[in-house]
Coordinates of C-alpha atoms in Angstrom, one line a residue:
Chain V
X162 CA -17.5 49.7 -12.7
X163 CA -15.7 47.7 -9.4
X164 CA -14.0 44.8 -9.1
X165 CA -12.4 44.1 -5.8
X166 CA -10.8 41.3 -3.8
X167 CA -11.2 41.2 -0.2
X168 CA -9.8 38.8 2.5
X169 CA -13.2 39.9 5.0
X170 CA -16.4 38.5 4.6
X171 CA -19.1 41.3 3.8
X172 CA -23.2 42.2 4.1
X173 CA -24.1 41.4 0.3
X174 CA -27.6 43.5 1.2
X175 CA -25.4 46.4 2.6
X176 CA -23.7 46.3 -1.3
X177 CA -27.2 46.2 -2.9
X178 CA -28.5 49.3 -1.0
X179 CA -25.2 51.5 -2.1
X180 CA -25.1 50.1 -5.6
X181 CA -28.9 51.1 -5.9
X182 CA -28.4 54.3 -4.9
X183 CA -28.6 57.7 -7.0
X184 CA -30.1 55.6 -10.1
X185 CA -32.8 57.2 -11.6
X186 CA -32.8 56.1 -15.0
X187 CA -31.3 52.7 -14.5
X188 CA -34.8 50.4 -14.3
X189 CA -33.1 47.4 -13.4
X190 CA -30.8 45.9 -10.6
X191 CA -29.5 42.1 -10.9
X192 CA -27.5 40.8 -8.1
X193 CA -25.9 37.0 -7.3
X194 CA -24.1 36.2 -4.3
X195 CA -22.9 33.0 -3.9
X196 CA -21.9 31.2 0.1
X197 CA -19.9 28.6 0.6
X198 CA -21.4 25.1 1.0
X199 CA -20.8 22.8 3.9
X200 CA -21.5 19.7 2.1
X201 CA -22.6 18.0 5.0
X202 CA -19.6 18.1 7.0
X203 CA -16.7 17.3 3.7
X204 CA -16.0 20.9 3.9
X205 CA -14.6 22.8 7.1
X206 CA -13.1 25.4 4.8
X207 CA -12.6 26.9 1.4
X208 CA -9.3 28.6 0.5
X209 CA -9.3 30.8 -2.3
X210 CA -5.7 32.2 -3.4
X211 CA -5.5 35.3 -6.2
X212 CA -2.7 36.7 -7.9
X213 CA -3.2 40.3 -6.9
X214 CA -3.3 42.8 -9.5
X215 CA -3.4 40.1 -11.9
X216 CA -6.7 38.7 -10.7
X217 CA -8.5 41.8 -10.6
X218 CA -7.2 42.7 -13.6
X219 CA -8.0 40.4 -16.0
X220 CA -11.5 39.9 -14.1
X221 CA -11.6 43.8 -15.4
X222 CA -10.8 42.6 -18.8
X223 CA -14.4 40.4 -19.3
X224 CA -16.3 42.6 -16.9
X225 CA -15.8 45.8 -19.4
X226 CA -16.4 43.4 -22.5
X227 CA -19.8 42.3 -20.2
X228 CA -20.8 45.9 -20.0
X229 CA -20.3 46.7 -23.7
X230 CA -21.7 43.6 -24.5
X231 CA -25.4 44.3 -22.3
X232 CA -25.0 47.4 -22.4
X233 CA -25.0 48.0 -18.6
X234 CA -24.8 51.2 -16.8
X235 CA -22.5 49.9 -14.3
X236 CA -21.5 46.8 -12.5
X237 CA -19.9 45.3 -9.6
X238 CA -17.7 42.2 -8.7
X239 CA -17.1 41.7 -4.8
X240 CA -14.8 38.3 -4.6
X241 CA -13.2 36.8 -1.4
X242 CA -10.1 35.5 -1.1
X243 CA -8.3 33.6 1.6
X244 CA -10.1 31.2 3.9
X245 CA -13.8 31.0 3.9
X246 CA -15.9 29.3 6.2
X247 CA -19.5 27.4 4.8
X248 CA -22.1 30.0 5.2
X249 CA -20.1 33.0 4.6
X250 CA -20.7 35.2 0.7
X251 CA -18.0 33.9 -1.5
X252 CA -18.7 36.4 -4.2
X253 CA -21.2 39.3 -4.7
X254 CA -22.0 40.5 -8.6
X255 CA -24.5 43.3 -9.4
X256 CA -25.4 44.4 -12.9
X257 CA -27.4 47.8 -13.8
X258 CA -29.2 48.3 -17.2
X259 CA -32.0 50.2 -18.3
X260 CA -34.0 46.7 -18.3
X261 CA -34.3 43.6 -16.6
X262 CA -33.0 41.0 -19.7
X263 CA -29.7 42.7 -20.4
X264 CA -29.3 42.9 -16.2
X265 CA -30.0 39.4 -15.6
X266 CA -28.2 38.4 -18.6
X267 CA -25.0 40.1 -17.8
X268 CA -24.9 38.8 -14.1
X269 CA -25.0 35.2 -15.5
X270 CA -22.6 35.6 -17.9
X271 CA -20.1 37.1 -15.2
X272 CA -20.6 34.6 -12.6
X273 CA -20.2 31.5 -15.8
X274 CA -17.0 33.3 -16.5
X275 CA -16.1 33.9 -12.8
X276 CA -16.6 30.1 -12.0
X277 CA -14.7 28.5 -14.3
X278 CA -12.4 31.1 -15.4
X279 CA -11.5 33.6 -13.1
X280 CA -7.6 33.3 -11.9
X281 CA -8.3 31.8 -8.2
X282 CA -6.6 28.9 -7.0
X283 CA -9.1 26.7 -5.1
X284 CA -8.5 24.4 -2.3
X285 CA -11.0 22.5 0.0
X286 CA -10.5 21.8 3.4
X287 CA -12.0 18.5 4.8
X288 CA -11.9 16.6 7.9
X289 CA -9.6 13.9 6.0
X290 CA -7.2 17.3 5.0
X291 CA -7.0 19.9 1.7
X292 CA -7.4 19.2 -1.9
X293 CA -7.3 21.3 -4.7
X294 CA -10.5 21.9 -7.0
X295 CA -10.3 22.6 -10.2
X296 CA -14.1 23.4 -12.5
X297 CA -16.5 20.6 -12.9
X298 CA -17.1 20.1 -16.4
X299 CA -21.0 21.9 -15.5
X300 CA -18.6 25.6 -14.9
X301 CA -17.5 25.3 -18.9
X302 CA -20.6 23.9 -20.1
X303 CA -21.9 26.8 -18.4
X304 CA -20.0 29.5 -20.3
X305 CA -19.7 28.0 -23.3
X306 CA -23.3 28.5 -23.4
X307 CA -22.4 32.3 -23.7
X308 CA -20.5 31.6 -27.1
X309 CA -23.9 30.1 -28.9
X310 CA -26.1 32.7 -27.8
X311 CA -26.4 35.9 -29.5
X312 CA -28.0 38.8 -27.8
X313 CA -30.2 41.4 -28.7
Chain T
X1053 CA 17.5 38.6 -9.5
X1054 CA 13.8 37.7 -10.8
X1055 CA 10.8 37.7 -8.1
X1056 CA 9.4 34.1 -8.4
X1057 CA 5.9 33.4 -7.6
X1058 CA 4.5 30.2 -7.3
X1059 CA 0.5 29.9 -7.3
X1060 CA -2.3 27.1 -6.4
X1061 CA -0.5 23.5 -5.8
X1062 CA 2.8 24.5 -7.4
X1063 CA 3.8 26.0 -3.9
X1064 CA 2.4 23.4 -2.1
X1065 CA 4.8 21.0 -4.4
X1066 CA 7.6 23.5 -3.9
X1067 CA 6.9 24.5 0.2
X1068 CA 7.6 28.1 -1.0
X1069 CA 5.6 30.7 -3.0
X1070 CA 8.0 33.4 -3.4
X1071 CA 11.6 33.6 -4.2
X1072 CA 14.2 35.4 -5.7
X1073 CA 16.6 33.6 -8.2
X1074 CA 19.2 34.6 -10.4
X1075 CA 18.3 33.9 -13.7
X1076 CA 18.7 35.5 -17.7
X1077 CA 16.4 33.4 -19.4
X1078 CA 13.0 32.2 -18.6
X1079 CA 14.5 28.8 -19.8
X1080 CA 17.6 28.7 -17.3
X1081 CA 15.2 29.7 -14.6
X1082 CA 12.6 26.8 -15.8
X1083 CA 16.2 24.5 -16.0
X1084 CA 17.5 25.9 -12.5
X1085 CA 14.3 25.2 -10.3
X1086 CA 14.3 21.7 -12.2
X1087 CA 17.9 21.0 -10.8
X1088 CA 17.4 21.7 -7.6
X1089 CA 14.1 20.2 -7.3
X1090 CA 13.1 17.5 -10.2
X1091 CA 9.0 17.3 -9.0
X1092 CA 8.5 21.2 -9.0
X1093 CA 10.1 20.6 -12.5
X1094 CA 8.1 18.3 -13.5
X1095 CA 4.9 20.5 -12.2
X1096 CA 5.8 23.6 -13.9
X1097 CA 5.9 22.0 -16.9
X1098 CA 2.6 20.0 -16.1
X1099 CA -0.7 20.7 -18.6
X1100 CA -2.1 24.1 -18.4
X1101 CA 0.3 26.2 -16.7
X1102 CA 0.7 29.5 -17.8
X1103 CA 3.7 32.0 -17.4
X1104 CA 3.3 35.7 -16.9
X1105 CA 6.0 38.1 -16.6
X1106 CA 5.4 41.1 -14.8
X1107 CA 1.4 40.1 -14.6
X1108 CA 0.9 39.7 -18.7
X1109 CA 0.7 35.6 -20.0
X1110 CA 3.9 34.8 -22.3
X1111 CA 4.5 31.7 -24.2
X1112 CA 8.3 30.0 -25.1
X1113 CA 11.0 31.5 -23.9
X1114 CA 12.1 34.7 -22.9
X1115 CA 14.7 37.4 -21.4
X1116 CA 14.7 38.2 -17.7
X1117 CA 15.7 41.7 -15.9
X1118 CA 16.9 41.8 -12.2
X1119 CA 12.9 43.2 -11.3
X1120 CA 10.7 41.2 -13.4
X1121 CA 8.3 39.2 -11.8
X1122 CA 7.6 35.4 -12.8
X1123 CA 4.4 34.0 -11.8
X1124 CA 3.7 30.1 -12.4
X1125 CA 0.4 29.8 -13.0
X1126 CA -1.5 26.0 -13.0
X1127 CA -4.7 25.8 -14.8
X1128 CA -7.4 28.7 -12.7
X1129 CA -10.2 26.8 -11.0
X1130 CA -12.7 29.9 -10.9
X1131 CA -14.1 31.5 -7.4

């Protein structure tokens, strides 16, 4: 299991290929990577700040309950911090399990928790300047979802 | 001497991030930064933030050595 920060973009199918590797009895990979939008113009950059050590750390914290949870033979959480221009991978997740569902299932749930969660600070830049972003009501929705649901 | 950290728009509020300040007492630290600068005050005590000391989340108050670490943390947006 990974989790690491990292201020340089990356090659999310370069991460695939070495998480793949050497997996004979996994059966399934699941993968998300999420890029930054330019919203047609309203955003020049995203700024993502972490408390490092702190950030990784508790990410760590739901990652290991994810992998007792779907029972997943391994996982990985690639997140950018800093300045990131539209276009670029914001964050790369992939999940191994013996089968698709609990692979699948396990990404989700770590992108819902890493979306409206995850200890970043968030700030947009515009052409009219920088705001801070806090969830949209959608990101807890989203997890909450995860509370309801039972797995099997 | 604590290490003071300030994260998301609380160093935007305060134009620093990271400072050290002489300080016993999470509450005289809380009560010195408010003295010296009322809408930083005002911000740290704003809805949802969170205090951690030395990286773990503590509530009320609390004793300070010369190396702990103080991070003000306003409400996490996600990645």
């Amino acid at each position: 299991m990974s989790v690491r920060l990292t201020f340089e973009t990356f090659d999310p199918g370069a991460l695939l290929t070495a998480f793949s590797q050497g997996r004979a009895e996994t059966g399934a990979v699941a993968t998300f990577t999420g890029i930054a939008r330019a919203e047609a113009g309203a955003t020049i950059a995203l700024e993502l700040e972490a408390y490092p050590g702190f950030t990784e750390a508790q990410i760590g914290k739901t990652a290991d309950g994810a992998r007792v949870r779907f029972g997943l033979d391994d996982l990985l959480i690639l997140h950018r911090i800093g300045k990131i221009a539209p276009g670029e991978p914001v964050v790369f997740v992939a999940t191994a399990a013996r089968h698709r569902r609990h692979a699948f299932e396990a990404c989700d749930f770590l992108m819902d928790y890493l979306k409206s969660r995850a200890p970043f600070w968030k700030k947009e830049h515009g052409p009219d300047g920088a705001r801070w972003i806090e969830p949209r009501d959608q990101d807890h929705a989203d997890l909450k979802r995860w509370e309801e649901e039972t797995t099997t | 001497m604590a290490r003071v950290l300030l994260f998301g728009r609380l160093s935007d509020v305060a134009g620093w991030r990271d400072r050290q300040i002489d300080s016993p007492f999470l509450s005289a630290l809380r009560a010195k930064l408010t003295a010296e600068d009322a809408a930083l005050g005002e911000a740290l005590g704003g809805k949802g933030v969170q205090v951690a000391l030395d990286q773990v989340i503590v509530r009320g108050d609390a004793a300070l050595n010369p190396a702990t670490e103080v991070a003000f943390l306003p409400p996490m947006s996600g990645g």
